[in-house]
CSV table of C-alpha atoms and ligand atoms in Angstrom, one decimal:
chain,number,residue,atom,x,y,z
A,1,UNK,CA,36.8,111.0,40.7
A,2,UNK,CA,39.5,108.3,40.2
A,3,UNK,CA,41.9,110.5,41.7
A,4,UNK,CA,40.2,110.5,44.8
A,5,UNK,CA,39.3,107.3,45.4
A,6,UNK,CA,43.1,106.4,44.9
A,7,UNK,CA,43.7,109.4,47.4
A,8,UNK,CA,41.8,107.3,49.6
A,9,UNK,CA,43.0,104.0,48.8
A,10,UNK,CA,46.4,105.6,49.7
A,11,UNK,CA,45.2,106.6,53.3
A,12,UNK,CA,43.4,103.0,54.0
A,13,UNK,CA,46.6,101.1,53.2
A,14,UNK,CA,48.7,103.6,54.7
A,15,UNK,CA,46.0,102.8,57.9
A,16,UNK,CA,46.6,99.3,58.6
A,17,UNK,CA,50.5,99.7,59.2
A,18,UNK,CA,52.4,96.7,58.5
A,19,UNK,CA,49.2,94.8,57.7
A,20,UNK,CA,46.6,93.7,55.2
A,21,UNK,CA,43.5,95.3,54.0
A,22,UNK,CA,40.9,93.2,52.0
A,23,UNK,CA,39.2,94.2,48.9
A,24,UNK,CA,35.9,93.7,50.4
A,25,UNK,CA,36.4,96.3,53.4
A,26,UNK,CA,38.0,98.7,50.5
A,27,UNK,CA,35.1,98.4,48.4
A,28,UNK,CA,32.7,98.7,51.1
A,29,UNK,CA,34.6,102.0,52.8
A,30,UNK,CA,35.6,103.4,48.9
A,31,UNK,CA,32.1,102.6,48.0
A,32,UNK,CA,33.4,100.9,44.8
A,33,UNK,CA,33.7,97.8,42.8
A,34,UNK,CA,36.2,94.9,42.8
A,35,UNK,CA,37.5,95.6,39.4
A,36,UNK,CA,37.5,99.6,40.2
A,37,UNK,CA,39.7,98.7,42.8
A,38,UNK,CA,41.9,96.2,40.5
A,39,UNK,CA,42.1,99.2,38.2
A,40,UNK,CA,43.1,101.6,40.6
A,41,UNK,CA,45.9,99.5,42.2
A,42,UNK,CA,47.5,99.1,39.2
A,43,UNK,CA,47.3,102.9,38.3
A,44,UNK,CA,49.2,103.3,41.7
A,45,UNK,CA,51.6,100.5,40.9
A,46,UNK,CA,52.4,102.8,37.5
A,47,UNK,CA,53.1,105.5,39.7
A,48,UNK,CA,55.8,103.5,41.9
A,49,UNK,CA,53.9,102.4,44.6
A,50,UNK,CA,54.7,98.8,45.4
A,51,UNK,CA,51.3,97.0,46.7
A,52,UNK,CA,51.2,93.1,47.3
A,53,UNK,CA,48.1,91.6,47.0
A,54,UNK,CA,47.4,88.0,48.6
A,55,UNK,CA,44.6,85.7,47.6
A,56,UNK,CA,42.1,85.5,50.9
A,57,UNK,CA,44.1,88.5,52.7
A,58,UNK,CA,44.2,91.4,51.1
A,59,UNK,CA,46.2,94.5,50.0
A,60,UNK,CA,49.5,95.7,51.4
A,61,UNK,CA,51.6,98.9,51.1
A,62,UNK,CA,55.3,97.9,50.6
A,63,UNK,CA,56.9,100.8,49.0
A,64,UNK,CA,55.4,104.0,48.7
A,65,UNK,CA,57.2,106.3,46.4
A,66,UNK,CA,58.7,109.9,47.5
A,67,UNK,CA,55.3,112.2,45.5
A,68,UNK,CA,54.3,115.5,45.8
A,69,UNK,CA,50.8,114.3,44.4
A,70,UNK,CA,47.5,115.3,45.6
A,71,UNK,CA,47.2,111.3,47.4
A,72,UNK,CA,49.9,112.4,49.9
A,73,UNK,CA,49.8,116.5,50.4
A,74,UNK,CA,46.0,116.0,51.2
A,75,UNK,CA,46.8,113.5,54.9
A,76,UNK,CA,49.2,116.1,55.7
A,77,UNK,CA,46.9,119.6,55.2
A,78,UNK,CA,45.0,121.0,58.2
A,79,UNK,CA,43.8,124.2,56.0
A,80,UNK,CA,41.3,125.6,55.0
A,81,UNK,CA,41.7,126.9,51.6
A,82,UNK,CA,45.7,127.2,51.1
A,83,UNK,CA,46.9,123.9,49.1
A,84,UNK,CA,42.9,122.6,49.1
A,85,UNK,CA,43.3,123.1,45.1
A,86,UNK,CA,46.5,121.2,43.5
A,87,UNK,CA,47.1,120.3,39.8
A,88,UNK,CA,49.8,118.0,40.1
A,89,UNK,CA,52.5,116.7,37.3
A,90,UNK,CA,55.5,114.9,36.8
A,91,UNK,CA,57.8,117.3,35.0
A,92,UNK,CA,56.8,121.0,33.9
A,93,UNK,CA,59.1,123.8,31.9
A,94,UNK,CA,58.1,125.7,34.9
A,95,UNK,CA,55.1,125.4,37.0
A,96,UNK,CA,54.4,129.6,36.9
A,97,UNK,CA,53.2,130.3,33.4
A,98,UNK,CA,50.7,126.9,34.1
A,99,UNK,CA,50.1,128.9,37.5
A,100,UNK,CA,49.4,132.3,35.5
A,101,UNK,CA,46.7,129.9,32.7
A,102,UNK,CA,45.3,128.4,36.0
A,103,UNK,CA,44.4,131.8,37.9
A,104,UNK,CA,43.2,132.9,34.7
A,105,UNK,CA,40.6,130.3,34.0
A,106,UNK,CA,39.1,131.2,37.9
A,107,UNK,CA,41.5,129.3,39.8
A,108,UNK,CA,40.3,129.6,43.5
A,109,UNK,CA,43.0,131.7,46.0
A,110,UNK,CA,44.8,128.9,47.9
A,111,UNK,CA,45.2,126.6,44.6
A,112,UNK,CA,48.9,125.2,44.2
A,113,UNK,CA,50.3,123.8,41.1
A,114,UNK,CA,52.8,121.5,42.4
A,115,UNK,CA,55.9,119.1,40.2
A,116,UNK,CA,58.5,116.4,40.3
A,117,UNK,CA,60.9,118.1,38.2
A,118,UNK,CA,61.1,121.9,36.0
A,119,UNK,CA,63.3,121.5,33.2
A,120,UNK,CA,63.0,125.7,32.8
A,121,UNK,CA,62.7,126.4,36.3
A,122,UNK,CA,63.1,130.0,37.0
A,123,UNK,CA,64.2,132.8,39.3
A,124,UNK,CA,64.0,136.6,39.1
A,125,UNK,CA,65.4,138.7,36.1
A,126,UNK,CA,65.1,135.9,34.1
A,127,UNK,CA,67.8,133.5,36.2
A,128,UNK,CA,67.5,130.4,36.4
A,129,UNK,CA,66.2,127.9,39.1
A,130,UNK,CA,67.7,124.6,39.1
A,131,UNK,CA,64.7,122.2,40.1
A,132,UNK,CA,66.0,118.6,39.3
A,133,UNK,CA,63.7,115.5,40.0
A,134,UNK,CA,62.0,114.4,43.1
A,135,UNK,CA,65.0,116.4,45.1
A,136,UNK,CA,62.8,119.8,46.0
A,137,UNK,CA,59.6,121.3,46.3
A,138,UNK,CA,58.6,123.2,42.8
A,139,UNK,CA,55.3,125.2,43.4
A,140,UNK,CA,53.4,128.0,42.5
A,141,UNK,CA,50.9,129.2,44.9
A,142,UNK,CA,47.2,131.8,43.8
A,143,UNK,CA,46.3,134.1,46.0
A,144,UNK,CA,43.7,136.9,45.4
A,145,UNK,CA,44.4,139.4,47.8
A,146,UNK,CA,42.7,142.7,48.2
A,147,UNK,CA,45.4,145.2,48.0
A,148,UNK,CA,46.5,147.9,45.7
A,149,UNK,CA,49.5,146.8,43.3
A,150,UNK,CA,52.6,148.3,45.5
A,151,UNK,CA,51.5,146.2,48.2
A,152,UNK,CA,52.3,143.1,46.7
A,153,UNK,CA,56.2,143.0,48.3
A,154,UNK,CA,54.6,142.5,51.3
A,155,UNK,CA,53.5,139.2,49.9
A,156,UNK,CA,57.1,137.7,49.5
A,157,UNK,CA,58.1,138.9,53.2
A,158,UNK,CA,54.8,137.3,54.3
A,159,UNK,CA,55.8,133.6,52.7
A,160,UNK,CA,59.4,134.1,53.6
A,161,UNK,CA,58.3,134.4,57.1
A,162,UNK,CA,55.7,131.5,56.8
A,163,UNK,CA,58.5,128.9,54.8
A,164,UNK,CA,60.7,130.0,57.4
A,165,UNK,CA,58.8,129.1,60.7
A,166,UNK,CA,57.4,126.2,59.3
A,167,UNK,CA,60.9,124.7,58.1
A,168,UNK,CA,62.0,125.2,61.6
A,169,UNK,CA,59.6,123.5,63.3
A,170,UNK,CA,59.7,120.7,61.1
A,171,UNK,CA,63.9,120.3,60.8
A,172,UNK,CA,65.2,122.2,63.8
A,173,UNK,CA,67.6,124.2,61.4
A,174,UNK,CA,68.8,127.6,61.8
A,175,UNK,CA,66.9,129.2,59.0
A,176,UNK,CA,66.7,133.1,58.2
A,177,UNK,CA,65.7,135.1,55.4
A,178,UNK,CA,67.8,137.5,53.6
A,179,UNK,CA,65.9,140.4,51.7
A,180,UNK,CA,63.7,140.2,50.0
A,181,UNK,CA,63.7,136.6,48.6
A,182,UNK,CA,66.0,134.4,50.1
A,183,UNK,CA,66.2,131.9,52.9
A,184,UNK,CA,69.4,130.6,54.1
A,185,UNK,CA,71.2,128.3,56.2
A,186,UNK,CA,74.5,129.7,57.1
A,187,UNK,CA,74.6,131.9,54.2
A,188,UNK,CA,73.4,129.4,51.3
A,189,UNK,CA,70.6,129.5,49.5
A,190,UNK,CA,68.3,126.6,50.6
A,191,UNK,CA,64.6,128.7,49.3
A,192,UNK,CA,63.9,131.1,46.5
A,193,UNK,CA,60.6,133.4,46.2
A,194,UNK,CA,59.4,134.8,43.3
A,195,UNK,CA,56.4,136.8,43.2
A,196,UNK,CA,54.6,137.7,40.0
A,197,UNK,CA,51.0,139.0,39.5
A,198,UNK,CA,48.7,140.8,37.0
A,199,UNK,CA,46.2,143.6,38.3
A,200,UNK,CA,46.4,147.1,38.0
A,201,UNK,CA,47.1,150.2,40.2
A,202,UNK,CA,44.8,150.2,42.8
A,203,UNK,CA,43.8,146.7,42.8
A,204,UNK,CA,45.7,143.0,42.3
A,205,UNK,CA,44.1,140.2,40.6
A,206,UNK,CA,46.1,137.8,41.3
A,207,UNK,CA,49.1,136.7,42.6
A,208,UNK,CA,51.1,133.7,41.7
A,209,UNK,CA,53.8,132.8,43.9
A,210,UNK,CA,56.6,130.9,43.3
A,211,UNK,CA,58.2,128.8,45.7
A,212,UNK,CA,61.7,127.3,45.2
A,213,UNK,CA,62.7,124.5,48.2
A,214,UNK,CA,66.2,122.6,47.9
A,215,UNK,CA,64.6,119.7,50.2
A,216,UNK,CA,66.6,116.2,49.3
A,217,UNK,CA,69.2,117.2,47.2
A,218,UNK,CA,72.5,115.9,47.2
A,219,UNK,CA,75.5,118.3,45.7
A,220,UNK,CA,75.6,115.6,42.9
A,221,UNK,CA,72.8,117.1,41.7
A,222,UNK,CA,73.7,120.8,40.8
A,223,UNK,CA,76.1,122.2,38.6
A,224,UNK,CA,79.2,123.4,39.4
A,225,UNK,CA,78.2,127.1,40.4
A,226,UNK,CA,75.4,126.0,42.3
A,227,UNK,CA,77.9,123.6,45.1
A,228,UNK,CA,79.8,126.9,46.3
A,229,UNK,CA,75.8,129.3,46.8
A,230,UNK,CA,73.1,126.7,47.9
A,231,UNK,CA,72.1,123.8,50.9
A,232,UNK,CA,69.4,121.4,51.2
A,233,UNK,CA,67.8,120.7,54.2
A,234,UNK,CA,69.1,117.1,54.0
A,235,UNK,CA,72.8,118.4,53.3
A,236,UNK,CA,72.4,120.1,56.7
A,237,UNK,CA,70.2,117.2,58.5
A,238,UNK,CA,72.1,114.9,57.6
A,239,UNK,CA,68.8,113.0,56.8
A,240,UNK,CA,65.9,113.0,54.6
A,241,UNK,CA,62.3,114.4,54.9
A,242,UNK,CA,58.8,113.8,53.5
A,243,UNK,CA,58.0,116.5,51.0
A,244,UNK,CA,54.5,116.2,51.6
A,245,UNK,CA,54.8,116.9,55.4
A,246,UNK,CA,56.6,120.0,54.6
A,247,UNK,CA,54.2,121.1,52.3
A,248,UNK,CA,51.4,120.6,54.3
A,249,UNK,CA,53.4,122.5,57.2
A,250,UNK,CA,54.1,125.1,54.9
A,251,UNK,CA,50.5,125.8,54.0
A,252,UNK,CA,49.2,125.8,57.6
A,253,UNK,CA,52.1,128.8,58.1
A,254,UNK,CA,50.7,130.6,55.5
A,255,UNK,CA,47.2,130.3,55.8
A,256,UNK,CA,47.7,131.8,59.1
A,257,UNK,CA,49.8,134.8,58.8
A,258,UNK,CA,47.8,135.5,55.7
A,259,UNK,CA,44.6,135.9,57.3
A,260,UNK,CA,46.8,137.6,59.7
A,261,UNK,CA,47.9,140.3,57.0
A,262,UNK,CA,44.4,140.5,55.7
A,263,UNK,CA,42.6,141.3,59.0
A,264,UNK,CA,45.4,143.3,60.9
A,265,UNK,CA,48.1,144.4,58.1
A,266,UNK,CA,51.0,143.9,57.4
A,267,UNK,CA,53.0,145.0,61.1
A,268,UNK,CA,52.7,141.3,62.5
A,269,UNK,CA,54.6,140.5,59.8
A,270,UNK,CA,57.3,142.8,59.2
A,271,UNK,CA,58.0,141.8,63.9
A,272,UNK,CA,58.2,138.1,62.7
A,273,UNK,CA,60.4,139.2,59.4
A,274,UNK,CA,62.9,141.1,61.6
A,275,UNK,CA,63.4,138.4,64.1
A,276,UNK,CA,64.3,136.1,61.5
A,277,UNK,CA,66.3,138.0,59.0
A,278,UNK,CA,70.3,138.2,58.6
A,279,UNK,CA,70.6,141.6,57.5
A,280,UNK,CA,69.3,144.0,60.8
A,281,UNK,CA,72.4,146.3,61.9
A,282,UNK,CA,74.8,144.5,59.5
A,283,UNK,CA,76.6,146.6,56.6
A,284,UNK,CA,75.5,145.9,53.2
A,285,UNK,CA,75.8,146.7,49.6
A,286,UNK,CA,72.2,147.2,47.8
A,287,UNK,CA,72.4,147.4,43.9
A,288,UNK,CA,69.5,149.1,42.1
A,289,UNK,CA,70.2,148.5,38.2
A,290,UNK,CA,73.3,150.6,37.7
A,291,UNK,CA,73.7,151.6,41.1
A,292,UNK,CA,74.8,150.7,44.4
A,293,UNK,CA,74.4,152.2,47.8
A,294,UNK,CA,76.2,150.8,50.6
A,295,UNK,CA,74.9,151.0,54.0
A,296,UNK,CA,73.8,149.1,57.3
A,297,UNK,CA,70.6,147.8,57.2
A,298,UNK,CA,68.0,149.2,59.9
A,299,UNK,CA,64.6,146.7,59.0
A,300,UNK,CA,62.0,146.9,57.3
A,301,UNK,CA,59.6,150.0,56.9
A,302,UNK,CA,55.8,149.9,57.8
A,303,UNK,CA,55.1,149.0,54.1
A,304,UNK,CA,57.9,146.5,53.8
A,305,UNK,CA,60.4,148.5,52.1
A,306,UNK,CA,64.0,148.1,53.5
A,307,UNK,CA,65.5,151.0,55.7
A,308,UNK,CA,69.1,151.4,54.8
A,309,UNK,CA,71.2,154.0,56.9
A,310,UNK,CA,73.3,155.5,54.4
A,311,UNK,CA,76.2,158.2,55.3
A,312,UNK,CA,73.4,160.9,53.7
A,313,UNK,CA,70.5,159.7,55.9
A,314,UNK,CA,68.2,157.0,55.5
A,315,UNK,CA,67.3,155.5,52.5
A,316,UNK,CA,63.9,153.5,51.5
A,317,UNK,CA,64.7,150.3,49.0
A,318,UNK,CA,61.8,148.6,47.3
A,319,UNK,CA,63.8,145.9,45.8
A,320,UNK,CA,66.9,144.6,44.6
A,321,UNK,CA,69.9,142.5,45.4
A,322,UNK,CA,72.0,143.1,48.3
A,323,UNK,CA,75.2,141.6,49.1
A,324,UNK,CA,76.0,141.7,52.9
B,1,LIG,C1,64.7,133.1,43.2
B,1,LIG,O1,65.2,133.9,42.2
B,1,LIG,O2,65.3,132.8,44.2
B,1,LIG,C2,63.3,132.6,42.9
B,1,LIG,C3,63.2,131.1,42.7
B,1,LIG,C4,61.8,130.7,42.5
B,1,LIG,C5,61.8,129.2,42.1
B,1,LIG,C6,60.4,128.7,42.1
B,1,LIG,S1,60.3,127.0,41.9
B,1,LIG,C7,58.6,127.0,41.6
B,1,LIG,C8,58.4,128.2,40.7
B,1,LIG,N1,58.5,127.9,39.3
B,1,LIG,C9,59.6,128.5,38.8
B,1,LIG,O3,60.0,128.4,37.6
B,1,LIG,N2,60.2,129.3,39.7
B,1,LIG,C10,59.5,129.2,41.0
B,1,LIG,P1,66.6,134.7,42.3
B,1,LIG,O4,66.6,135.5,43.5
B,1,LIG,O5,66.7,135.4,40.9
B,1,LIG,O6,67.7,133.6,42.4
B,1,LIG,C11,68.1,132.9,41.3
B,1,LIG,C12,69.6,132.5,41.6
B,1,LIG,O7,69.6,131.5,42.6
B,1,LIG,C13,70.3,131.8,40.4
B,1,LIG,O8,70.9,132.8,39.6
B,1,LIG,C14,71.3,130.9,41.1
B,1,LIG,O9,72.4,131.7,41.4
B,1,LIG,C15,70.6,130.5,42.3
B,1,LIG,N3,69.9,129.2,42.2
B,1,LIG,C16,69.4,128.6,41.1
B,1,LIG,N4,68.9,127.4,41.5
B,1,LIG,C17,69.0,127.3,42.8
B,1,LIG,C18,68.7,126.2,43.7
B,1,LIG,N5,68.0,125.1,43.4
B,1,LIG,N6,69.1,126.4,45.0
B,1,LIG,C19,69.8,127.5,45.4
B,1,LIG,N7,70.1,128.5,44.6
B,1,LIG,C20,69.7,128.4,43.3
């Protein structure tokens, strides 16, 4: 309840621009009291948002602090059910096991578990995702799709595709994907996908995907290893952006293709996932555990498996790392 009335305390100030709002108009539109109010606009000040407040005038937004909270995803979501559903907090180990607890308690499909900071962020194979404070978007994603189990790839090509269109759109940067899991901007890593769910043969229960986005960062940020692999969108805008916004652009992208994928399949997809990937007609080196094939990449196959041409015919990859 209280988060919602500072959700729309949030928007009112945001409303009057450069100007004041009184506390009578907020309690009338908020539909609460004068100390409610007072209590709420402190709880915001605790969060970092700077609010003046003049005898006889009113409130005033002066600073408004870079959040991924609930207040300021919510103006920038025009879904219907992706991102609806946040838990939100400041730093998290990781926000995929809370994901996991969250689906398992009924979470519905389209609920997000969104932080500030993971102090155990993590990749695939048990790597490691470097998620330092306010620089990125950390979040884990429910869906509840109605597929059998060896479907579930399709998934990560599916929010690939979505991250991918919506991060142009919003930054005019040359993003592509590069199988299965990684977007990149000139061959450095500026998303990771990780896709993990519990369900059995014939039928998913859940899906909780993990989404990895390098958004503010600076180079002073990573460790060493991490200068020479990965971008941010602001190392390669030369200029900042609003988390939020991309979030909320984000979940419009996805909602879409994945009514998409539930109506019509999963072709749409894999058309959009060629377009944007690095990989078609290039030679590359696939590992599977001990092994590696080398080959030049064809696309995808109708179920999302790569086709790799290899000098003793084609070959179907499910998934593993590929070096181009
Ligand atoms: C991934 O793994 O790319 C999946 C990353 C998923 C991260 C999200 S964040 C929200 C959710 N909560 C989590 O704990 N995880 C998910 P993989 O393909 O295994 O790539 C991992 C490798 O990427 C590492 O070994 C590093 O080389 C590199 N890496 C680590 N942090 C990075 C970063 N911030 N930007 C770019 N590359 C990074």
């Amino acid at each position: 309840m209280g988060k919602r009335i500072r959700e729309q305390m949030v928007r009112l100030l945001l409303e009057q621009k450069e100007g004041y709002v009184s506390g009578e108009e907020i309690s009338q539109r908020l539909d609460c009291s004068r100390t409610a109010i007072w209590k709420h606009i402190n709880e915001l000040r605790n969060e970092g948002y700077q609010i003046e407040a003049k005898p006889k005038t009113g409130y005033r937004l002066v600073y408004r602090p870079d959040r991924v909270a609930p207040e300021e995803l919510i103006p920038h979501l025009d879904t219907k059910y992706i991102g609806r559903k946040v838990r939100y907090q400041r730093s998290v180990a990781s926000t995929q096991p809370l994901a996991h607890e969250w689906a398992k308690e009924g979470a519905v499909e389209g609920s997000l578990f969104l932080a500030e900071e993971q102090v155990a962020g993590r990749g695939r194979m048990g790597r490691m995702w470097h998620s330092p404070t306010h620089s990125g978007i950390w979040m884990s994603l429910i869906l509840r799709p109605q597929i059998p189990l060896n479907q579930a790839p399709q998934l990560t090509l599916l929010t690939s595709v979505a991250i991918t269109r919506a991060l142009r759109k919003q930054t005019g940067l040359n993003i592509r994907i590069k199988w299965p899991n990684d977007l990149l901007i000139d061959g450095k890593k500026i998303c990771g996908i990780l896709t993990e769910l519990r369900g059995e043969q014939d039928q998913v229960h859940y899906v909780v995907q993990g989404i990895g986005i390098n958004v503010n960062a600076t180079e002073s940020v990573w460790p060493e290893e991490l200068k020479l692999i990965a971008t941010s969108l602001a190392i390669e805008a030369g200029k900042t952006f609003s988390r939020p916004e991309l979030i909320g652009a984000i979940c419009g992208e996805l909602e879409a293709l994945y009514e998409g994928y539930l109506n019509h399949g999963f072709a749409p997809i894999r058309i959009l996932w060629e377009q944007y990937a690095t990989i078609i007609g290039q030679e590359i080196t696939v590992r599977t555990g001990l092994h590696s094939v080398k080959g030049i990449a064809k696309g995808l196959a109708e179920n999302g498996a790569l086709l790799l041409e290899t000098n003793t015919g084609v070959q179907t990859i499910y998934s593993s790392d590929i070096e181009v």
